[in-house]
Amino acid sequence: MARFIFITGGVVSSLGKGLASAALGALLQARGYSVRLRKLDPYLNVDPGTMSPFEHGEVFVTDDGAETDLDLGHYERFTGVAARRTDSVSSGRIYSNVLEKERRGDYLGKTIQVIPHVTNEIKDFIRIGEDEVDFMLCEIGGTVGDIEGLPFFEAIRQFSQEKPRGQCLFMHLTLLPYIKASGELKTKPTQHSVKELRSIGLAPDILVCRSEGDIPQKERDKLALFCNVRPEAVIAAKDLKSIYAAPLAYHGEGLDQAVLDAFQISPAPRPDLSVWEDVADRIQNPEGEVNVAIVGKYTQLEDAYKSIAEALTHGGMANRVRVRVNWVDAELFEREDPAPHLAGYHAILVPGGFGERGTEGKIRAAEFARTRKIPYLGICLGMQMAVIEAARNVAGVAQAGSEEFDHEAGKKRFEPVVYHLKEWVQGNHKVQRKADDDKGGTMRLGAYDAVLTEGSKVAEIYGTTAIEERHRHRYEVDIRYRDQLEEAGLSFSGMSPDGRLPEIVEWQDHPWFVGVQFHPELKSKPFAPHPLFKDFVRAAKENSRLV
Ligand code: GLN
């Protein structure tokens, strides 16, 4: 049966709870344990699928088609454990389940209350698959004291009482602010945060304290005394140059040892950190640099393309170069010639996106990359835009466009080279959609197989002709244009197994121009860079020697 680690946060948000959880997961794996990480989010949205990337950052999609919080991306990148639908839950989902049960009459006429009905629903969620792993790490989103978070805190308190003693551990992340004028590191906010936790019946076993620099022994002792933890369980989380240095840094601070001590696991298995040593070496000692432009819409918030930025970093690590990413607003190219803006880049990436805004700019970016022979990776919408560019400028379909934009504008302006898919096969069942379906959870979501053409560039890159990648989109490239586009030189080198849905396109007469309907970035790891990102950065590196 699993041991449970609950990770909470206090003082301020954005302290890196997700990263600390992911790094701890990696360290427990390095000691030979199996882990699973979960995120419990207090917000009332049923899932982040319909939340704006400006608000909430990227939506991370799992193999089984759940639209989840971007922290699940961190978990996967650090542990290599593929996240599942049952690894992410929000208050919205919990309440919606409870209300559904109430409507069905499952509660036999009882009055439905936060305790026990909502808290039971949360505990049931935490328990899913508890026999499968050695450690289950559950991160509670938000900060202690938030109104929405209370049922989660209450649920984990009850949960730890119901389990045998010593099976649950609480780790609390806080901030130690540094006051420059007095040269002091302040412990009071942490003391208050722990007091807040204790008032709802939770006592942390481990304190992880974010601070700019080292925490002197005096402050550690003070924290231990006032917050009732052992001095060795006060862990410093200093600012790092790269998130991939986190596992080694936390190990150096004794986090994994403190966790095993708290569970009274003795002797503790010795860790094998060689994977993370190699990762840290690659990130810290690049032998060159390449510049990549990401031409997108959500450029003000880097988290909107979190996995892409990480996958590019991984591609850089594989090629021993640092990838310098610049975010370029696609709308700029609707007013100005892309040439002066994109000239200095060694490669161009057009990511996924929704809605018409910025798409004409992305089409121009694709044209620039095609005609100037600059490496181009188009992801999802970035592939669709590359196909529209090819149709308009090479295959003679002057009005080529996507139905998505016509739907949005409420009129018909384009010849739909990209159309709204309403029926497809998932595993062995048929999925059907209507134009006026709900927005949430109705896209083609999750892992699907694709078959690659023997001898194509992508088959060579993947080293196989059978792949499985994650999807999140409503629209598809129409195969009725295939012959016309292939004649123009754009090969459909990856297709769904039934041959109906284009998965990959590549320009024949180009050093590296690939568009993919799926999201390869979601499966890249620092210790196993995704083949497409690895080769894309290799092409950028080659191009950097030419320009
Ligand atoms: N908006 C496009 C679609 O729904 C692309 C989605 C995406 O890029 N993830 O098909």
Coordinates of C-alpha atoms and ligand atoms in Angstrom, one line a residue:
M1 CA 0.0 0.0 0.0
A2 CA 1.2 3.5 -0.9
R3 CA 2.6 6.0 1.5
F4 CA 1.1 9.4 1.0
I5 CA 2.9 12.8 0.8
F6 CA 0.7 15.9 0.8
I7 CA 2.2 19.0 -0.5
T8 CA 0.7 22.4 0.5
G9 CA 1.8 26.0 0.1
G10 CA 1.7 29.1 2.2
V11 CA 2.6 32.8 2.4
V12 CA 2.3 33.5 -1.4
S13 CA 1.5 31.6 -4.6
S14 CA 3.9 30.6 -7.4
L15 CA 6.5 29.2 -5.0
G16 CA 7.2 26.2 -7.2
K17 CA 5.1 23.6 -5.3
G18 CA 4.7 21.7 -8.5
L19 CA 8.4 21.7 -9.2
A20 CA 9.2 20.7 -5.6
S21 CA 6.7 17.8 -5.8
A22 CA 8.1 16.7 -9.2
A23 CA 11.7 16.8 -8.0
L24 CA 10.8 14.9 -4.8
G25 CA 9.1 12.3 -7.1
A26 CA 12.3 12.0 -9.1
L27 CA 14.4 11.6 -6.0
L28 CA 12.2 8.8 -4.6
Q29 CA 12.5 7.1 -8.0
A30 CA 16.3 7.5 -7.8
R31 CA 16.1 5.5 -4.6
G32 CA 14.3 2.7 -6.3
Y33 CA 10.6 3.5 -5.4
S34 CA 7.7 3.8 -7.7
V35 CA 5.7 7.0 -7.5
R36 CA 2.6 8.8 -8.8
L37 CA 1.9 12.5 -8.6
R38 CA -1.5 14.1 -8.3
K39 CA -2.8 17.7 -8.3
L40 CA -5.9 18.8 -6.4
D41 CA -7.0 22.2 -7.5
P42 CA -9.4 24.4 -5.5
Y43 CA -10.8 26.4 -8.4
L44 CA -14.4 25.8 -9.6
N45 CA -13.8 25.1 -13.3
V46 CA -14.5 21.5 -14.0
D47 CA -11.1 21.2 -15.7
P48 CA -8.7 23.8 -17.2
G49 CA -9.7 22.9 -20.7
T50 CA -11.9 25.9 -21.2
M51 CA -9.7 28.3 -19.2
S52 CA -7.7 31.0 -21.2
P53 CA -4.0 30.3 -21.5
F54 CA -3.5 33.9 -20.4
E55 CA -5.2 33.1 -17.1
H56 CA -3.9 29.6 -16.4
G57 CA -1.1 28.8 -18.7
E58 CA -0.9 25.7 -20.8
V59 CA -3.5 22.9 -20.7
F60 CA -1.6 19.6 -20.3
V61 CA -3.3 16.7 -22.1
T62 CA -2.9 13.1 -20.8
D63 CA -2.8 9.9 -22.9
D64 CA -6.3 9.1 -21.7
G65 CA -7.6 12.5 -23.0
A66 CA -7.9 14.6 -19.9
E67 CA -7.3 18.3 -20.1
T68 CA -5.3 19.1 -16.9
D69 CA -3.2 21.6 -15.1
L70 CA 0.3 22.3 -16.4
D71 CA 1.8 21.0 -13.2
L72 CA 1.1 17.5 -14.5
G73 CA 3.6 18.4 -17.2
H74 CA 6.3 19.0 -14.6
Y75 CA 5.4 15.7 -13.0
E76 CA 5.8 13.8 -16.2
R77 CA 9.0 15.6 -17.2
F78 CA 10.6 14.7 -14.0
T79 CA 9.4 11.2 -13.3
G80 CA 8.6 9.9 -16.8
V81 CA 5.4 8.5 -15.3
A82 CA 2.5 9.2 -17.8
A83 CA -0.2 11.2 -16.1
R84 CA -3.8 9.9 -16.2
R85 CA -7.2 11.5 -16.0
T86 CA -7.3 10.4 -12.3
D87 CA -4.2 12.5 -11.5
S88 CA -5.9 15.8 -11.6
V89 CA -9.1 17.1 -10.0
S90 CA -10.7 20.4 -9.2
S91 CA -13.4 21.6 -6.8
G92 CA -15.5 22.0 -9.8
R93 CA -15.2 18.3 -10.8
I94 CA -15.7 17.2 -7.1
Y95 CA -18.8 19.3 -6.7
S96 CA -20.1 18.2 -10.1
N97 CA -19.7 14.5 -9.2
V98 CA -21.4 15.1 -5.8
L99 CA -24.3 16.9 -7.5
E100 CA -24.6 14.2 -10.1
K101 CA -24.9 11.6 -7.4
E102 CA -27.4 13.7 -5.5
R103 CA -29.6 13.9 -8.7
R104 CA -29.3 10.1 -9.1
G105 CA -30.5 9.6 -5.6
D106 CA -27.3 7.9 -4.5
Y107 CA -27.4 9.7 -1.1
L108 CA -30.8 8.3 -0.2
G109 CA -32.4 11.6 0.7
K110 CA -29.7 12.8 3.1
T111 CA -28.8 16.5 3.4
I112 CA -25.7 17.0 1.2
Q113 CA -22.8 18.8 3.1
V114 CA -19.2 19.7 2.6
I115 CA -18.4 17.3 5.4
P116 CA -18.8 14.4 4.8
H117 CA -20.0 14.3 1.2
V118 CA -17.6 16.6 -0.5
T119 CA -14.7 15.5 1.7
N120 CA -15.5 11.8 1.0
E121 CA -15.5 12.5 -2.7
I122 CA -12.0 14.0 -2.4
K123 CA -10.8 11.1 -0.3
D124 CA -12.1 8.6 -2.8
F125 CA -10.2 10.5 -5.5
I126 CA -6.9 10.4 -3.5
R127 CA -7.3 6.6 -3.0
I128 CA -7.5 5.7 -6.7
G129 CA -4.7 3.3 -7.5
E130 CA -3.2 3.4 -4.1
D131 CA -2.0 -0.2 -4.3
E132 CA 0.0 0.5 -7.5
V133 CA 2.8 2.5 -6.2
D134 CA 5.2 3.0 -3.2
F135 CA 4.6 6.7 -2.9
M136 CA 1.6 8.8 -3.9
L137 CA 2.4 12.6 -3.9
C138 CA -0.6 14.8 -3.8
E139 CA -0.2 18.6 -4.3
I140 CA -2.9 20.9 -3.1
G141 CA -3.2 23.9 -5.4
G142 CA -3.5 27.5 -4.0
T143 CA -2.4 28.6 -0.6
V144 CA -3.5 27.7 2.9
G145 CA -6.3 30.0 4.0
D146 CA -7.9 30.2 0.6
I147 CA -11.7 29.7 0.9
E148 CA -11.9 27.3 -2.0
G149 CA -9.1 25.2 -0.6
L150 CA -10.7 24.3 2.8
P151 CA -12.5 21.1 1.8
F152 CA -9.3 19.7 0.4
F153 CA -7.3 20.5 3.6
E154 CA -10.1 19.0 5.7
A155 CA -10.2 15.9 3.4
I156 CA -6.4 15.3 3.7
R157 CA -6.7 15.7 7.5
Q158 CA -9.4 13.1 7.7
F159 CA -7.5 10.9 5.3
S160 CA -4.4 10.8 7.4
Q161 CA -6.4 9.9 10.5
E162 CA -8.0 7.0 8.7
K163 CA -4.7 5.6 7.5
P164 CA -2.4 3.7 9.9
R165 CA 0.0 5.9 11.8
G166 CA 3.1 6.9 9.8
Q167 CA 1.6 6.4 6.4
C168 CA 1.0 10.1 5.6
L169 CA 3.4 13.0 5.5
F170 CA 2.7 16.7 5.2
M171 CA 5.2 18.9 3.4
H172 CA 4.6 22.7 3.4
L173 CA 6.2 25.2 1.1
T174 CA 6.7 28.8 2.2
L175 CA 8.7 31.9 1.4
L176 CA 11.4 33.4 3.6
P177 CA 11.6 37.0 2.5
Y178 CA 14.9 38.8 2.7
I179 CA 14.8 42.4 4.0
K180 CA 17.7 44.1 2.4
A181 CA 17.7 47.2 4.7
S182 CA 18.2 45.1 7.8
G183 CA 20.0 42.2 6.0
E184 CA 17.6 39.7 7.6
L185 CA 15.8 36.6 6.4
K186 CA 12.3 36.7 7.9
T187 CA 10.6 33.6 9.4
K188 CA 7.4 35.2 10.6
P189 CA 5.3 34.7 7.5
T190 CA 6.2 31.0 7.6
Q191 CA 5.3 30.8 11.3
H192 CA 1.9 32.4 10.5
S193 CA 1.3 30.0 7.6
V194 CA 2.0 27.0 9.8
K195 CA -0.2 28.4 12.5
E196 CA -3.0 28.7 9.8
L197 CA -2.4 25.0 8.9
R198 CA -2.5 23.9 12.5
S199 CA -5.8 25.7 13.1
I200 CA -7.3 23.3 10.6
G201 CA -5.7 20.3 12.2
L202 CA -2.6 19.8 9.9
A203 CA 0.9 19.8 11.2
P204 CA 3.7 19.8 8.6
D205 CA 6.5 17.3 9.0
I206 CA 8.7 19.0 6.5
L207 CA 9.1 22.7 5.7
V208 CA 10.5 23.7 2.3
C209 CA 11.4 27.3 2.4
R210 CA 12.0 29.3 -0.8
S211 CA 14.7 31.9 -0.3
E212 CA 17.1 33.8 -2.5
G213 CA 20.2 32.4 -0.7
D214 CA 21.3 30.0 2.1
I215 CA 19.3 29.8 5.3
P216 CA 21.6 30.3 8.3
Q217 CA 21.5 27.8 11.1
K218 CA 20.0 30.4 13.5
E219 CA 16.9 30.8 11.2
R220 CA 16.6 27.0 10.7
D221 CA 16.5 26.5 14.4
K222 CA 14.0 29.2 14.9
L223 CA 11.7 27.7 12.2
A224 CA 12.1 24.3 13.7
L225 CA 11.2 25.6 17.2
F226 CA 8.3 27.8 16.2
C227 CA 6.8 25.5 13.5
N228 CA 7.3 22.3 15.4
V229 CA 9.4 20.4 12.9
R230 CA 12.9 18.8 13.2
P231 CA 15.8 21.1 12.2
E232 CA 16.8 18.6 9.5
A233 CA 13.3 18.9 8.1
V234 CA 13.8 22.6 7.3
I235 CA 14.8 22.4 3.7
A236 CA 16.1 25.4 1.8
A237 CA 14.8 25.9 -1.8
K238 CA 17.2 28.4 -3.3
D239 CA 16.5 30.1 -6.6
L240 CA 18.0 28.0 -9.4
K241 CA 19.3 28.8 -12.9
S242 CA 17.4 25.8 -14.3
I243 CA 14.5 23.8 -13.0
Y244 CA 16.4 20.7 -14.0
A245 CA 18.9 21.4 -11.3
A246 CA 16.1 21.0 -8.7
P247 CA 16.4 17.2 -8.0
L248 CA 20.2 17.5 -7.2
A249 CA 19.7 20.7 -5.3
Y250 CA 16.9 19.2 -3.1
H251 CA 18.9 16.1 -2.6
G252 CA 21.9 18.3 -1.5
E253 CA 19.5 19.9 1.0
G254 CA 18.5 16.6 2.3
L255 CA 14.8 16.6 1.2
D256 CA 14.6 12.9 0.2
Q257 CA 16.4 11.9 3.4
A258 CA 14.1 13.9 5.5
V259 CA 11.1 12.3 3.8
L260 CA 12.4 8.8 4.4
D261 CA 13.3 9.7 8.0
A262 CA 9.8 10.9 8.6
F263 CA 8.4 7.6 7.3
Q264 CA 11.0 5.9 9.5
I265 CA 12.4 4.0 6.5
S266 CA 15.8 2.8 7.7
P267 CA 18.3 2.1 6.3
A268 CA 17.3 4.3 3.4
P269 CA 18.1 2.9 0.0
R270 CA 21.1 4.7 -1.7
P271 CA 20.1 7.0 -4.5
D272 CA 21.3 6.6 -8.1
L273 CA 21.4 10.2 -9.3
S274 CA 23.4 9.6 -12.5
V275 CA 20.5 10.6 -14.8
W276 CA 20.1 13.9 -13.1
E277 CA 23.9 14.5 -13.0
D278 CA 23.9 14.1 -16.8
V279 CA 20.9 16.3 -17.2
A280 CA 22.5 19.0 -15.0
D281 CA 25.8 18.8 -16.9
R282 CA 24.1 19.2 -20.3
I283 CA 22.0 22.2 -19.1
Q284 CA 25.0 23.9 -17.4
N285 CA 27.6 23.3 -20.0
P286 CA 26.2 24.0 -23.5
E287 CA 28.8 24.2 -26.3
G288 CA 26.8 26.7 -28.5
E289 CA 23.6 28.5 -28.9
V290 CA 20.7 28.6 -31.3
N291 CA 17.9 31.2 -31.7
V292 CA 14.4 30.0 -32.2
A293 CA 11.4 32.2 -32.9
I294 CA 8.0 31.0 -31.6
V295 CA 5.4 32.8 -33.6
G296 CA 2.2 32.6 -31.5
K297 CA -0.7 34.4 -30.0
Y298 CA -0.3 33.9 -26.2
T299 CA 3.2 35.4 -26.1
Q300 CA 2.7 37.6 -23.0
L301 CA 2.6 34.6 -20.7
E302 CA 5.4 32.1 -21.1
D303 CA 3.4 29.4 -19.2
A304 CA 1.0 29.4 -22.1
Y305 CA 3.5 27.3 -24.1
K306 CA 5.3 25.7 -21.1
S307 CA 5.8 22.2 -22.6
I308 CA 7.1 23.6 -25.9
A309 CA 9.7 25.8 -24.1
E310 CA 10.7 22.7 -22.1
A311 CA 10.8 20.4 -25.1
L312 CA 13.1 22.9 -26.9
T313 CA 15.4 23.0 -23.9
H314 CA 15.5 19.2 -24.0
G315 CA 16.3 19.3 -27.8
G316 CA 19.1 21.7 -26.9
M317 CA 20.4 19.4 -24.2
A318 CA 20.5 16.5 -26.7
N319 CA 22.6 18.6 -29.1
R320 CA 24.6 20.3 -26.4
V321 CA 23.4 23.8 -27.3
R322 CA 21.5 26.4 -25.4
V323 CA 18.2 27.2 -27.1
R324 CA 17.3 30.9 -26.9
V325 CA 13.6 31.3 -27.4
N326 CA 12.0 34.5 -28.6
W327 CA 8.3 34.9 -28.5
V328 CA 7.0 36.8 -31.5
D329 CA 3.4 38.0 -31.7
A330 CA 1.9 36.6 -34.9
E331 CA -0.3 39.6 -35.4
L332 CA 2.8 41.7 -36.1
F333 CA 3.1 39.9 -39.5
E334 CA -0.4 41.0 -40.5
R335 CA 0.9 44.6 -40.5
E336 CA 4.5 44.2 -41.4
D337 CA 6.8 42.1 -43.6
P338 CA 8.1 39.1 -41.5
A339 CA 11.5 39.2 -43.1
P340 CA 13.3 41.8 -40.9
H341 CA 11.7 40.3 -37.8
L342 CA 12.5 36.7 -38.5
A343 CA 15.8 37.1 -40.3
G344 CA 18.2 36.4 -37.4
Y345 CA 16.5 33.1 -36.3
H346 CA 17.9 29.7 -36.9
A347 CA 14.5 28.0 -36.8
I348 CA 10.8 29.0 -36.5
L349 CA 8.1 27.2 -34.5
V350 CA 4.4 27.9 -34.8
P351 CA 2.6 26.4 -31.9
G352 CA -1.0 25.4 -31.3
G353 CA -3.8 27.9 -30.8
F354 CA -7.5 28.7 -31.1
G355 CA -9.4 31.3 -33.0
E356 CA -8.7 33.4 -36.0
R357 CA -6.7 36.2 -34.4
G358 CA -3.1 36.1 -35.5
T359 CA -3.6 33.2 -38.1
E360 CA -2.8 35.3 -41.2
G361 CA 0.5 36.2 -39.5
K362 CA 1.3 32.5 -38.8
I363 CA 0.6 31.8 -42.4
R364 CA 3.1 34.4 -43.4
A365 CA 5.6 33.0 -41.0
A366 CA 5.2 29.5 -42.6
E367 CA 5.7 31.1 -46.0
F368 CA 8.8 32.8 -44.9
A369 CA 10.2 29.6 -43.5
R370 CA 9.3 27.6 -46.6
T371 CA 10.7 30.1 -49.1
R372 CA 13.9 30.9 -47.1
K373 CA 14.5 27.3 -46.3
I374 CA 14.6 27.9 -42.5
P375 CA 13.8 24.9 -40.3
Y376 CA 10.0 25.0 -39.4
L377 CA 8.1 23.0 -36.9
G378 CA 4.3 23.6 -37.0
I379 CA 2.3 22.1 -34.1
C380 CA -1.4 21.6 -34.4
L381 CA -2.7 25.0 -35.5
G382 CA 0.9 25.5 -36.7
M383 CA 0.5 22.5 -39.0
Q384 CA -2.9 23.7 -40.2
M385 CA -1.5 27.1 -41.1
A386 CA 1.4 25.5 -43.0
V387 CA -1.1 23.5 -45.0
I388 CA -3.2 26.6 -45.8
E389 CA -0.1 28.4 -46.9
A390 CA 0.8 25.6 -49.2
A391 CA -2.7 25.4 -50.6
R392 CA -2.9 29.1 -51.2
N393 CA 0.6 29.9 -52.5
V394 CA 1.7 26.6 -54.2
A395 CA -1.3 24.4 -54.9
G396 CA -3.4 27.2 -56.3
V397 CA -6.3 27.1 -53.8
A398 CA -6.5 30.9 -53.5
Q399 CA -9.3 31.0 -50.9
A400 CA -7.9 28.2 -48.7
G401 CA -8.7 28.6 -45.0
S402 CA -10.1 26.8 -41.9
E403 CA -13.7 26.3 -41.0
E404 CA -12.7 27.4 -37.5
F405 CA -12.4 31.0 -38.7
D406 CA -15.7 30.9 -40.6
H407 CA -17.5 29.5 -37.6
E408 CA -16.1 32.2 -35.5
A409 CA -17.0 35.0 -38.0
G410 CA -20.4 33.4 -38.7
K411 CA -20.0 33.6 -42.5
K412 CA -18.4 31.6 -45.2
R413 CA -15.2 33.2 -46.6
F414 CA -12.8 30.3 -47.1
E415 CA -12.5 27.1 -49.0
P416 CA -12.2 24.7 -46.0
V417 CA -8.9 22.9 -46.5
V418 CA -9.1 22.5 -42.7
Y419 CA -12.6 21.4 -41.6
H420 CA -14.6 20.6 -38.5
L421 CA -14.3 16.9 -37.8
K422 CA -17.6 15.4 -36.5
E423 CA -16.9 11.7 -36.4
W424 CA -13.8 9.6 -35.7
V425 CA -12.6 6.4 -34.3
Q426 CA -11.1 6.1 -30.8
G427 CA -9.7 2.7 -29.9
N428 CA -12.6 0.6 -31.1
H429 CA -15.5 3.0 -30.8
K430 CA -16.9 5.8 -32.9
V431 CA -16.9 9.4 -31.5
Q432 CA -19.5 11.8 -32.8
R433 CA -19.7 15.6 -32.4
K434 CA -22.1 18.3 -33.4
A435 CA -21.3 21.9 -34.3
D436 CA -23.1 23.3 -31.2
D437 CA -21.6 20.8 -28.6
D438 CA -20.3 22.1 -25.3
K439 CA -16.8 23.6 -25.5
G440 CA -15.4 21.5 -22.6
G441 CA -13.9 18.1 -23.2
T442 CA -15.4 17.7 -26.7
M443 CA -12.2 17.9 -28.9
R444 CA -10.2 15.0 -30.3
L445 CA -8.2 14.5 -27.1
G446 CA -5.5 12.2 -25.9
A447 CA -3.3 9.6 -27.5
Y448 CA -3.9 8.3 -31.0
D449 CA -1.8 6.1 -33.3
A450 CA -0.3 7.3 -36.5
V451 CA 1.4 5.5 -39.4
L452 CA 4.4 7.1 -41.0
T453 CA 5.5 6.7 -44.6
E454 CA 8.5 4.5 -45.0
G455 CA 11.5 6.6 -46.1
S456 CA 10.0 9.9 -45.1
K457 CA 12.0 12.4 -43.0
V458 CA 9.8 11.8 -40.0
A459 CA 10.1 8.0 -40.2
E460 CA 13.8 8.5 -40.1
I461 CA 13.6 11.0 -37.2
Y462 CA 11.4 8.7 -35.1
G463 CA 13.3 5.6 -36.2
T464 CA 9.9 3.8 -36.7
T465 CA 6.8 4.0 -38.8
A466 CA 4.3 3.4 -35.9
I467 CA 3.9 6.2 -33.4
E468 CA 1.4 7.3 -30.7
E469 CA 1.0 11.0 -29.9
R470 CA -1.4 13.2 -27.9
H471 CA -4.0 15.4 -29.6
R472 CA -6.1 18.4 -28.6
H473 CA -8.1 19.9 -31.5
R474 CA -11.4 20.1 -33.2
Y475 CA -10.4 20.7 -36.8
E476 CA -8.5 18.5 -39.3
V477 CA -6.7 18.9 -42.6
D478 CA -9.1 17.6 -45.4
I479 CA -7.6 14.6 -47.3
R480 CA -9.5 15.7 -50.3
Y481 CA -6.7 18.1 -50.9
R482 CA -4.0 15.5 -50.5
D483 CA -3.2 14.8 -54.1
Q484 CA -3.1 18.4 -55.0
L485 CA -0.8 19.3 -52.1
E486 CA 1.5 16.3 -52.7
E487 CA 1.8 17.3 -56.3
A488 CA 2.9 20.7 -55.1
G489 CA 5.6 19.0 -52.9
L490 CA 4.0 18.8 -49.5
S491 CA 4.0 15.1 -48.5
F492 CA 1.4 13.6 -46.1
S493 CA 4.0 11.5 -44.3
G494 CA 1.9 10.6 -41.3
M495 CA -1.7 9.4 -41.3
S496 CA -4.2 8.0 -38.9
P497 CA -4.2 4.1 -39.2
D498 CA -7.5 4.3 -41.2
G499 CA -5.9 6.7 -43.6
R500 CA -8.6 9.4 -43.0
L501 CA -6.8 11.9 -40.9
P502 CA -3.5 13.6 -41.8
E503 CA -1.2 13.6 -38.8
I504 CA 2.1 14.9 -40.4
V505 CA 3.0 16.9 -43.4
E506 CA 6.6 17.7 -44.6
W507 CA 7.9 19.7 -47.5
Q508 CA 10.0 17.5 -49.8
D509 CA 12.3 20.3 -51.2
H510 CA 13.2 21.8 -47.8
P511 CA 16.0 21.0 -45.3
W512 CA 13.5 20.7 -42.4
F513 CA 9.8 21.7 -42.6
V514 CA 7.5 19.5 -40.6
G515 CA 3.9 20.1 -39.5
V516 CA 2.2 17.8 -36.9
Q517 CA -1.4 17.7 -36.0
F518 CA -0.5 16.4 -32.5
H519 CA 1.5 17.8 -29.5
P520 CA 4.9 16.2 -29.4
E521 CA 6.0 18.6 -26.7
L522 CA 3.8 16.9 -24.1
K523 CA 5.9 13.7 -24.2
S524 CA 9.4 15.2 -24.1
K525 CA 11.6 14.7 -21.0
P526 CA 15.0 16.1 -20.1
F527 CA 16.4 12.6 -20.0
A528 CA 14.5 11.5 -23.1
P529 CA 14.1 14.4 -25.5
H530 CA 11.3 14.0 -28.0
P531 CA 12.8 12.9 -31.4
L532 CA 11.1 15.7 -33.3
F533 CA 12.5 18.4 -30.9
K534 CA 15.9 16.8 -30.9
D535 CA 16.1 16.8 -34.7
F536 CA 14.5 20.3 -35.0
V537 CA 17.2 21.7 -32.8
R538 CA 19.8 19.7 -34.7
A539 CA 18.6 21.4 -37.9
A540 CA 18.6 24.8 -36.2
K541 CA 22.2 24.1 -35.1
E542 CA 23.2 23.2 -38.6
N543 CA 21.4 26.3 -39.9
S544 CA 23.3 28.5 -37.3
R545 CA 26.6 27.4 -39.0
L546 CA 25.3 28.6 -42.3
V547 CA 23.9 32.0 -41.4
Ligands
GLN1 N1 -7.8 25.4 -33.2 C1 -7.3 24.3 -33.9 C2 -8.3 23.1 -33.8 O1 -9.1 23.1 -32.9 C3 -5.9 23.9 -33.4 C4 -5.9 23.5 -32.0 C5 -4.5 23.4 -31.4 O2 -3.6 24.0 -32.0 N2 -4.3 22.8 -30.3 O3 -8.2 22.2 -34.6

